[in-house]
Amino acid sequence: MTRPDKLKLGTFVYTFGFHPAAWLHPGSDVRGANDLGHLAHCAKVSEAAKLDFMFFADSPASAIGDAGALARNPTKMNRFEPITAITALSQHTDRIGFVATASTSYYEPYNVARLFASADHLSRGRIAWNVVTSDHDETGYNYNREGLPPHAERYERGEEFLDTVFGLWDSFEDDALLLDRESGVYYDKDKLHTLNHKGKHFQVRGPLNIARTPQGRPVIAQAGGSEQGMELAARTAEMVFSLASNIEKNRAFYANVKGRMARYGRDPNDLKILPGIVINVGETREEAEAKAEALVAMMHPDVGLLMLQEFLETDLHGVDLDKPFPMDRMPAAAKGSKAMFEELKEFVTQGHTMRELITHYARRHTGNGLTGTPAEVADFMQEWFETKAADGFILMCPTLPSSLEDFTRLVVPELRRRGLFREEYEGTTLRENLGLSTPPNRHALARGRDRA
């Protein structure tokens, strides 16, 4: 070990697993979308392995498009609202943390501050908010908007939103509650503060009507590799999710974001960089590869075609799956991953059919993130961790619960053998387990400065 800290690991939660065909796999719970017991089982498996958290992505809209393909892919079509889900799951667990996504484009700051503060109290300090600005037009149509506002406008609103929530979470100082029955005084009136925020996007008086939470405030998570996103992360985030596409790029991203923190007076250890990685693990490489291939084989071509169409952002309706890719529909440049785009272009120039391209993309996108033995998975994680490309990983389990059970049974013991992962939780809150400091209450901090 070349680092004094340990890997941080979290379970990524789509109901059945990350793979679009996961719901067809016998290792998933086909009725799990509306059954808390399924998610509670995944939480208990994660907690028994001493993983740090479960991460709930979200899009508060059903996908609209090719009805036939969407009917075969329930990823967005039937799932719980995440803040509700994590609050319920916190009552079935003791130590594992929970991350829920909520968009600054569609909530109000007071709602988010109150919801997450309540969840943090009910979980005894195990909650994080994944801050997003949303990136799909389909959501806006459900919130009195025509699509999605421009990127710069969303980020401007998002920054003010986040600062307003921070202010609301500081309404009560840590020792504001006196609970003095003899005097009949419940709280110290001098330690409850009205925000009186008036900005471009929000007007929020406050104060928040719930006490400061067990963690001081919930942990802040964020994703986004844009210039605005990296700057916001350096100023405010405590977990940043990235894509585990290339170790050199991730090292550069890691150094870039953490290198910006000093100008905000922040310690780089108070931010964890956590790439997401799809993992298929088996006792042997052949077993692992067979698991990945089985999922690809289960996926209907219409679902694969829809995935490919979304990645390329081009219309592929009506193409003959048994003929070569129509090059007139290939975009001039990548809209998403440039490396993946170039790989697909090279594949189609070799004369492969559309059906073969769909299979190839599905395998690369959802099956071949990391496929191998426990030692091979641990080798990958150790290199990224020790060379500072990552502080840990989000486990994009292809199926739930079976892929998660495979990881905890096969990989976690290998990581522990190498001294890379904890034997027991370090504390009772998510902050303590992630090794994050507790942000001071701004009003108590100011009072201390005044006294000094």
mmCIF file with all atom_site columns, N, CA, C and O in Angstrom, residues 364-396:
data_model
loop_
_atom_site.group_PDB
_atom_site.id
_atom_site.type_symbol
_atom_site.label_atom_id
_atom_site.label_alt_id
_atom_site.label_comp_id
_atom_site.label_asym_id
_atom_site.label_entity_id
_atom_site.label_seq_id
_atom_site.pdbx_PDB_ins_code
_atom_site.Cartn_x
_atom_site.Cartn_y
_atom_site.Cartn_z
_atom_site.occupancy
_atom_site.B_iso_or_equiv
_atom_site.pdbx_formal_charge
_atom_site.auth_seq_id
_atom_site.auth_comp_id
_atom_site.auth_asym_id
_atom_site.auth_atom_id
_atom_site.pdbx_PDB_model_num
ATOM 1   N N  . ARG A 1 364 ? -19.453 -3.613  -25.325 1.00 0.00 ? 364 ARG A N  1
ATOM 2   C CA . ARG A 1 364 ? -18.469 -2.625  -24.851 1.00 0.00 ? 364 ARG A CA 1
ATOM 3   C C  . ARG A 1 364 ? -19.077 -1.690  -23.820 1.00 0.00 ? 364 ARG A C  1
ATOM 4   O O  . ARG A 1 364 ? -18.414 -1.320  -22.854 1.00 0.00 ? 364 ARG A O  1
ATOM 5   N N  . HIS A 1 365 ? -20.330 -1.310  -24.030 1.00 0.00 ? 365 HIS A N  1
ATOM 6   C CA . HIS A 1 365 ? -20.958 -0.329  -23.146 1.00 0.00 ? 365 HIS A CA 1
ATOM 7   C C  . HIS A 1 365 ? -21.356 -0.930  -21.805 1.00 0.00 ? 365 HIS A C  1
ATOM 8   O O  . HIS A 1 365 ? -21.225 -0.279  -20.770 1.00 0.00 ? 365 HIS A O  1
ATOM 9   N N  . THR A 1 366 ? -21.871 -2.148  -21.823 1.00 0.00 ? 366 THR A N  1
ATOM 10  C CA . THR A 1 366 ? -22.433 -2.700  -20.587 1.00 0.00 ? 366 THR A CA 1
ATOM 11  C C  . THR A 1 366 ? -21.790 -4.002  -20.136 1.00 0.00 ? 366 THR A C  1
ATOM 12  O O  . THR A 1 366 ? -22.093 -4.471  -19.050 1.00 0.00 ? 366 THR A O  1
ATOM 13  N N  . GLY A 1 367 ? -20.922 -4.587  -20.939 1.00 0.00 ? 367 GLY A N  1
ATOM 14  C CA . GLY A 1 367 ? -20.400 -5.882  -20.557 1.00 0.00 ? 367 GLY A CA 1
ATOM 15  C C  . GLY A 1 367 ? -18.908 -5.917  -20.307 1.00 0.00 ? 367 GLY A C  1
ATOM 16  O O  . GLY A 1 367 ? -18.422 -6.746  -19.560 1.00 0.00 ? 367 GLY A O  1
ATOM 17  N N  . ASN A 1 368 ? -18.132 -5.064  -20.922 1.00 0.00 ? 368 ASN A N  1
ATOM 18  C CA . ASN A 1 368 ? -16.688 -5.183  -20.864 1.00 0.00 ? 368 ASN A CA 1
ATOM 19  C C  . ASN A 1 368 ? -16.019 -4.047  -20.102 1.00 0.00 ? 368 ASN A C  1
ATOM 20  O O  . ASN A 1 368 ? -14.886 -3.698  -20.378 1.00 0.00 ? 368 ASN A O  1
ATOM 21  N N  . GLY A 1 369 ? -16.726 -3.437  -19.161 1.00 0.00 ? 369 GLY A N  1
ATOM 22  C CA . GLY A 1 369 ? -16.067 -2.432  -18.349 1.00 0.00 ? 369 GLY A CA 1
ATOM 23  C C  . GLY A 1 369 ? -14.865 -3.051  -17.662 1.00 0.00 ? 369 GLY A C  1
ATOM 24  O O  . GLY A 1 369 ? -13.741 -2.601  -17.797 1.00 0.00 ? 369 GLY A O  1
ATOM 25  N N  . LEU A 1 370 ? -15.099 -4.121  -16.922 1.00 0.00 ? 370 LEU A N  1
ATOM 26  C CA . LEU A 1 370 ? -14.037 -4.866  -16.268 1.00 0.00 ? 370 LEU A CA 1
ATOM 27  C C  . LEU A 1 370 ? -14.546 -6.286  -16.075 1.00 0.00 ? 370 LEU A C  1
ATOM 28  O O  . LEU A 1 370 ? -15.446 -6.535  -15.266 1.00 0.00 ? 370 LEU A O  1
ATOM 29  N N  . THR A 1 371 ? -14.004 -7.197  -16.842 1.00 0.00 ? 371 THR A N  1
ATOM 30  C CA . THR A 1 371 ? -14.455 -8.584  -16.819 1.00 0.00 ? 371 THR A CA 1
ATOM 31  C C  . THR A 1 371 ? -13.263 -9.470  -16.516 1.00 0.00 ? 371 THR A C  1
ATOM 32  O O  . THR A 1 371 ? -12.271 -9.456  -17.262 1.00 0.00 ? 371 THR A O  1
ATOM 33  N N  . GLY A 1 372 ? -13.329 -10.223 -15.403 1.00 0.00 ? 372 GLY A N  1
ATOM 34  C CA . GLY A 1 372 ? -12.191 -11.057 -15.071 1.00 0.00 ? 372 GLY A CA 1
ATOM 35  C C  . GLY A 1 372 ? -12.317 -11.714 -13.719 1.00 0.00 ? 372 GLY A C  1
ATOM 36  O O  . GLY A 1 372 ? -13.393 -11.777 -13.117 1.00 0.00 ? 372 GLY A O  1
ATOM 37  N N  . THR A 1 373 ? -11.187 -12.177 -13.213 1.00 0.00 ? 373 THR A N  1
ATOM 38  C CA . THR A 1 373 ? -11.113 -12.872 -11.933 1.00 0.00 ? 373 THR A CA 1
ATOM 39  C C  . THR A 1 373 ? -11.036 -11.859 -10.786 1.00 0.00 ? 373 THR A C  1
ATOM 40  O O  . THR A 1 373 ? -10.770 -10.669 -11.019 1.00 0.00 ? 373 THR A O  1
ATOM 41  N N  . PRO A 1 374 ? -11.221 -12.308 -9.541  1.00 0.00 ? 374 PRO A N  1
ATOM 42  C CA . PRO A 1 374 ? -11.057 -11.392 -8.408  1.00 0.00 ? 374 PRO A CA 1
ATOM 43  C C  . PRO A 1 374 ? -9.697  -10.707 -8.401  1.00 0.00 ? 374 PRO A C  1
ATOM 44  O O  . PRO A 1 374 ? -9.606  -9.503  -8.107  1.00 0.00 ? 374 PRO A O  1
ATOM 45  N N  . ALA A 1 375 ? -8.645  -11.429 -8.729  1.00 0.00 ? 375 ALA A N  1
ATOM 46  C CA . ALA A 1 375 ? -7.308  -10.821 -8.732  1.00 0.00 ? 375 ALA A CA 1
ATOM 47  C C  . ALA A 1 375 ? -7.188  -9.751  -9.808  1.00 0.00 ? 375 ALA A C  1
ATOM 48  O O  . ALA A 1 375 ? -6.582  -8.693  -9.580  1.00 0.00 ? 375 ALA A O  1
ATOM 49  N N  . GLU A 1 376 ? -7.784  -9.993  -10.974 1.00 0.00 ? 376 GLU A N  1
ATOM 50  C CA . GLU A 1 376 ? -7.719  -9.021  -12.058 1.00 0.00 ? 376 GLU A CA 1
ATOM 51  C C  . GLU A 1 376 ? -8.503  -7.760  -11.717 1.00 0.00 ? 376 GLU A C  1
ATOM 52  O O  . GLU A 1 376 ? -8.064  -6.640  -12.002 1.00 0.00 ? 376 GLU A O  1
ATOM 53  N N  . VAL A 1 377 ? -9.672  -7.925  -11.109 1.00 0.00 ? 377 VAL A N  1
ATOM 54  C CA . VAL A 1 377 ? -10.457 -6.764  -10.682 1.00 0.00 ? 377 VAL A CA 1
ATOM 55  C C  . VAL A 1 377 ? -9.690  -5.978  -9.627  1.00 0.00 ? 377 VAL A C  1
ATOM 56  O O  . VAL A 1 377 ? -9.613  -4.741  -9.674  1.00 0.00 ? 377 VAL A O  1
ATOM 57  N N  . ALA A 1 378 ? -9.099  -6.695  -8.662  1.00 0.00 ? 378 ALA A N  1
ATOM 58  C CA . ALA A 1 378 ? -8.337  -6.020  -7.603  1.00 0.00 ? 378 ALA A CA 1
ATOM 59  C C  . ALA A 1 378 ? -7.104  -5.322  -8.166  1.00 0.00 ? 378 ALA A C  1
ATOM 60  O O  . ALA A 1 378 ? -6.742  -4.225  -7.722  1.00 0.00 ? 378 ALA A O  1
ATOM 61  N N  . ASP A 1 379 ? -6.435  -5.936  -9.152  1.00 0.00 ? 379 ASP A N  1
ATOM 62  C CA . ASP A 1 379 ? -5.279  -5.292  -9.788  1.00 0.00 ? 379 ASP A CA 1
ATOM 63  C C  . ASP A 1 379 ? -5.673  -3.949  -10.395 1.00 0.00 ? 379 ASP A C  1
ATOM 64  O O  . ASP A 1 379 ? -4.968  -2.943  -10.240 1.00 0.00 ? 379 ASP A O  1
ATOM 65  N N  . PHE A 1 380 ? -6.801  -3.942  -11.108 1.00 0.00 ? 380 PHE A N  1
ATOM 66  C CA . PHE A 1 380 ? -7.301  -2.722  -11.736 1.00 0.00 ? 380 PHE A CA 1
ATOM 67  C C  . PHE A 1 380 ? -7.559  -1.650  -10.674 1.00 0.00 ? 380 PHE A C  1
ATOM 68  O O  . PHE A 1 380 ? -7.085  -0.507  -10.788 1.00 0.00 ? 380 PHE A O  1
ATOM 69  N N  . MET A 1 381 ? -8.290  -2.001  -9.640  1.00 0.00 ? 381 MET A N  1
ATOM 70  C CA . MET A 1 381 ? -8.638  -1.029  -8.603  1.00 0.00 ? 381 MET A CA 1
ATOM 71  C C  . MET A 1 381 ? -7.405  -0.527  -7.877  1.00 0.00 ? 381 MET A C  1
ATOM 72  O O  . MET A 1 381 ? -7.295  0.668   -7.566  1.00 0.00 ? 381 MET A O  1
ATOM 73  N N  . GLN A 1 382 ? -6.469  -1.413  -7.606  1.00 0.00 ? 382 GLN A N  1
ATOM 74  C CA . GLN A 1 382 ? -5.263  -1.013  -6.885  1.00 0.00 ? 382 GLN A CA 1
ATOM 75  C C  . GLN A 1 382 ? -4.432  -0.014  -7.695  1.00 0.00 ? 382 GLN A C  1
ATOM 76  O O  . GLN A 1 382 ? -3.945  0.984   -7.154  1.00 0.00 ? 382 GLN A O  1
ATOM 77  N N  . GLU A 1 383 ? -4.282  -0.269  -8.990  1.00 0.00 ? 383 GLU A N  1
ATOM 78  C CA . GLU A 1 383 ? -3.500  0.650   -9.825  1.00 0.00 ? 383 GLU A CA 1
ATOM 79  C C  . GLU A 1 383 ? -4.152  2.029   -9.863  1.00 0.00 ? 383 GLU A C  1
ATOM 80  O O  . GLU A 1 383 ? -3.464  3.054   -9.712  1.00 0.00 ? 383 GLU A O  1
ATOM 81  N N  . TRP A 1 384 ? -5.455  2.077   -10.072 1.00 0.00 ? 384 TRP A N  1
ATOM 82  C CA . TRP A 1 384 ? -6.144  3.368   -10.129 1.00 0.00 ? 384 TRP A CA 1
ATOM 83  C C  . TRP A 1 384 ? -6.057  4.100   -8.794  1.00 0.00 ? 384 TRP A C  1
ATOM 84  O O  . TRP A 1 384 ? -5.868  5.317   -8.758  1.00 0.00 ? 384 TRP A O  1
ATOM 85  N N  . PHE A 1 385 ? -6.190  3.363   -7.705  1.00 0.00 ? 385 PHE A N  1
ATOM 86  C CA . PHE A 1 385 ? -6.167  3.965   -6.377  1.00 0.00 ? 385 PHE A CA 1
ATOM 87  C C  . PHE A 1 385 ? -4.775  4.472   -6.023  1.00 0.00 ? 385 PHE A C  1
ATOM 88  O O  . PHE A 1 385 ? -4.610  5.624   -5.601  1.00 0.00 ? 385 PHE A O  1
ATOM 89  N N  . GLU A 1 386 ? -3.763  3.634   -6.218  1.00 0.00 ? 386 GLU A N  1
ATOM 90  C CA . GLU A 1 386 ? -2.425  3.989   -5.762  1.00 0.00 ? 386 GLU A CA 1
ATOM 91  C C  . GLU A 1 386 ? -1.745  5.023   -6.654  1.00 0.00 ? 386 GLU A C  1
ATOM 92  O O  . GLU A 1 386 ? -0.824  5.713   -6.212  1.00 0.00 ? 386 GLU A O  1
ATOM 93  N N  . THR A 1 387 ? -2.196  5.148   -7.906  1.00 0.00 ? 387 THR A N  1
ATOM 94  C CA . THR A 1 387 ? -1.618  6.170   -8.791  1.00 0.00 ? 387 THR A CA 1
ATOM 95  C C  . THR A 1 387 ? -2.495  7.416   -8.870  1.00 0.00 ? 387 THR A C  1
ATOM 96  O O  . THR A 1 387 ? -2.286  8.267   -9.731  1.00 0.00 ? 387 THR A O  1
ATOM 97  N N  . LYS A 1 388 ? -3.471  7.509   -7.987  1.00 0.00 ? 388 LYS A N  1
ATOM 98  C CA . LYS A 1 388 ? -4.333  8.678   -7.851  1.00 0.00 ? 388 LYS A CA 1
ATOM 99  C C  . LYS A 1 388 ? -5.106  9.016   -9.131  1.00 0.00 ? 388 LYS A C  1
ATOM 100 O O  . LYS A 1 388 ? -5.154  10.158  -9.576  1.00 0.00 ? 388 LYS A O  1
ATOM 101 N N  . ALA A 1 389 ? -5.697  7.973   -9.675  1.00 0.00 ? 389 ALA A N  1
ATOM 102 C CA . ALA A 1 389 ? -6.715  8.158   -10.702 1.00 0.00 ? 389 ALA A CA 1
ATOM 103 C C  . ALA A 1 389 ? -8.096  8.069   -10.073 1.00 0.00 ? 389 ALA A C  1
ATOM 104 O O  . ALA A 1 389 ? -9.084  8.446   -10.695 1.00 0.00 ? 389 ALA A O  1
ATOM 105 N N  . ALA A 1 390 ? -8.166  7.563   -8.827  1.00 0.00 ? 390 ALA A N  1
ATOM 106 C CA . ALA A 1 390 ? -9.447  7.381   -8.137  1.00 0.00 ? 390 ALA A CA 1
ATOM 107 C C  . ALA A 1 390 ? -9.203  7.229   -6.648  1.00 0.00 ? 390 ALA A C  1
ATOM 108 O O  . ALA A 1 390 ? -8.139  6.763   -6.221  1.00 0.00 ? 390 ALA A O  1
ATOM 109 N N  . ASP A 1 391 ? -10.220 7.610   -5.860  1.00 0.00 ? 391 ASP A N  1
ATOM 110 C CA . ASP A 1 391 ? -10.227 7.324   -4.416  1.00 0.00 ? 391 ASP A CA 1
ATOM 111 C C  . ASP A 1 391 ? -11.076 6.099   -4.116  1.00 0.00 ? 391 ASP A C  1
ATOM 112 O O  . ASP A 1 391 ? -11.127 5.637   -2.974  1.00 0.00 ? 391 ASP A O  1
ATOM 113 N N  . GLY A 1 392 ? -11.754 5.593   -5.121  1.00 0.00 ? 392 GLY A N  1
ATOM 114 C CA . GLY A 1 392 ? -12.635 4.443   -4.971  1.00 0.00 ? 392 GLY A CA 1
ATOM 115 C C  . GLY A 1 392 ? -13.474 4.314   -6.226  1.00 0.00 ? 392 GLY A C  1
ATOM 116 O O  . GLY A 1 392 ? -13.179 4.947   -7.254  1.00 0.00 ? 392 GLY A O  1
ATOM 117 N N  . PHE A 1 393 ? -14.548 3.532   -6.144  1.00 0.00 ? 393 PHE A N  1
ATOM 118 C CA . PHE A 1 393 ? -15.328 3.245   -7.339  1.00 0.00 ? 393 PHE A CA 1
ATOM 119 C C  . PHE A 1 393 ? -16.821 3.120   -7.017  1.00 0.00 ? 393 PHE A C  1
ATOM 120 O O  . PHE A 1 393 ? -17.210 2.718   -5.918  1.00 0.00 ? 393 PHE A O  1
ATOM 121 N N  . ILE A 1 394 ? -17.635 3.463   -8.028  1.00 0.00 ? 394 ILE A N  1
ATOM 122 C CA . ILE A 1 394 ? -19.046 3.155   -8.016  1.00 0.00 ? 394 ILE A CA 1
ATOM 123 C C  . ILE A 1 394 ? -19.214 1.842   -8.764  1.00 0.00 ? 394 ILE A C  1
ATOM 124 O O  . ILE A 1 394 ? -18.832 1.740   -9.938  1.00 0.00 ? 394 ILE A O  1
ATOM 125 N N  . LEU A 1 395 ? -19.774 0.848   -8.129  1.00 0.00 ? 395 LEU A N  1
ATOM 126 C CA . LEU A 1 395 ? -19.911 -0.482  -8.713  1.00 0.00 ? 395 LEU A CA 1
ATOM 127 C C  . LEU A 1 395 ? -21.197 -0.546  -9.534  1.00 0.00 ? 395 LEU A C  1
ATOM 128 O O  . LEU A 1 395 ? -22.298 -0.571  -8.984  1.00 0.00 ? 395 LEU A O  1
ATOM 129 N N  . MET A 1 396 ? -21.043 -0.542  -10.864 1.00 0.00 ? 396 MET A N  1
ATOM 130 C CA . MET A 1 396 ? -22.190 -0.588  -11.773 1.00 0.00 ? 396 MET A CA 1
ATOM 131 C C  . MET A 1 396 ? -22.540 -2.061  -12.010 1.00 0.00 ? 396 MET A C  1
ATOM 132 O O  . MET A 1 396 ? -22.211 -2.645  -13.042 1.00 0.00 ? 396 MET A O  1
#
